[in-house]
């Protein structure tokens, strides 16, 4: 697991799609999602690409590069 998600709390609209996609990684905390765990890279990326608000930023922890969006 090298991909790490962070939530853009301003952009997050609390749809909950990320929680549905990866409940071990994301949870809703009031009106914003939060990262509660880790998961496989493909799951992190799929959840990020599925976010309607593009509010999940994915970084490669090995290189520090932003992978998505
Ligand atoms: S899918 Fe995106 S907008 Fe919806 S709760 Fe998750 S991070 Fe927030």
GROMACS .gro file of C-alpha atoms and ligand atoms in nm:
model
   77
    1UNK     CA    1   0.000   0.000   0.000
    2UNK     CA    2   0.169   0.315  -0.120
    3UNK     CA    3  -0.127   0.532  -0.212
    4UNK     CA    4  -0.256   0.754   0.067
    5UNK     CA    5  -0.586   0.943   0.049
    6UNK     CA    6  -0.659   1.277   0.209
    7UNK     CA    7  -0.994   1.454   0.213
    8UNK     CA    8  -1.042   1.806   0.083
    9UNK     CA    9  -1.277   1.904   0.364
   10UNK     CA   10  -1.393   2.215   0.178
   11UNK     CA   11  -1.479   2.015  -0.131
   12UNK     CA   12  -1.636   1.717   0.045
   13UNK     CA   13  -2.016   1.723   0.027
   14UNK     CA   14  -2.066   1.414   0.245
   15UNK     CA   15  -2.221   1.204  -0.030
   16UNK     CA   16  -2.085   0.894   0.137
   17UNK     CA   17  -1.988   0.725  -0.190
   18UNK     CA   18  -1.635   0.675  -0.062
   19UNK     CA   19  -1.768   0.507   0.252
   20UNK     CA   20  -1.976   0.271   0.040
   21UNK     CA   21  -1.676   0.193  -0.181
   22UNK     CA   22  -1.418   0.149   0.093
   23UNK     CA   23  -1.568   0.141   0.445
   24UNK     CA   24  -1.237   0.034   0.596
   25UNK     CA   25  -1.073   0.350   0.463
   26UNK     CA   26  -1.336   0.623   0.486
   27UNK     CA   27  -1.608   0.721   0.730
   28UNK     CA   28  -1.846   1.013   0.755
   29UNK     CA   29  -1.787   1.243   1.048
   30UNK     CA   30  -2.073   1.488   1.049
   31UNK     CA   31  -2.068   1.678   0.721
   32UNK     CA   32  -1.727   1.563   0.608
   33UNK     CA   33  -1.555   1.237   0.526
   34UNK     CA   34  -1.245   1.133   0.713
   35UNK     CA   35  -0.975   0.877   0.652
   36UNK     CA   36  -0.995   0.605   0.917
   37UNK     CA   37  -0.770   0.341   0.772
   38UNK     CA   38  -0.576   0.213   0.476
   39UNK     CA   39  -0.644  -0.022   0.190
   40UNK     CA   40  -0.519  -0.154  -0.141
   41UNK     CA   41  -0.400   0.104  -0.392
   42UNK     CA   42  -0.665   0.013  -0.649
   43UNK     CA   43  -0.941   0.057  -0.391
   44UNK     CA   44  -0.809   0.397  -0.283
   45UNK     CA   45  -0.790   0.511  -0.643
   46UNK     CA   46  -1.135   0.376  -0.729
   47UNK     CA   47  -1.289   0.557  -0.433
   48UNK     CA   48  -1.114   0.880  -0.530
   49UNK     CA   49  -1.229   0.855  -0.891
   50UNK     CA   50  -1.582   0.780  -0.771
   51UNK     CA   51  -1.608   1.088  -0.553
   52UNK     CA   52  -1.864   1.321  -0.717
   53UNK     CA   53  -1.688   1.625  -0.570
   54UNK     CA   54  -1.333   1.516  -0.657
   55UNK     CA   55  -1.257   1.573  -0.290
   56UNK     CA   56  -1.025   1.278  -0.238
   57UNK     CA   57  -0.663   1.361  -0.307
   58UNK     CA   58  -0.438   1.060  -0.358
   59UNK     CA   59  -0.067   1.081  -0.291
   60UNK     CA   60   0.201   0.819  -0.355
   61UNK     CA   61   0.373   0.789  -0.018
   62UNK     CA   62   0.684   0.647  -0.180
   63UNK     CA   63   0.747   0.947  -0.406
   64UNK     CA   64   0.536   1.219  -0.249
   65UNK     CA   65   0.370   1.278  -0.585
   66UNK     CA   66   0.001   1.356  -0.613
   67UNK     CA   67  -0.152   1.077  -0.821
   68UNK     CA   68  -0.511   1.197  -0.835
   69UNK     CA   69  -0.680   1.423  -0.935
   70LIG     S1   70  -1.746   1.062  -0.190
   70LIG    FE1   71  -1.630   1.256  -0.186
   70LIG     S2   72  -1.777   1.415  -0.135
   70LIG    FE2   73  -1.867   1.216  -0.081
   70LIG     S3   74  -1.818   1.182   0.135
   70LIG    FE3   75  -1.657   1.087   0.015
   70LIG     S4   76  -1.497   1.246  -0.005
   70LIG    FE4   77  -1.686   1.348   0.057
   0.00000   0.00000   0.00000
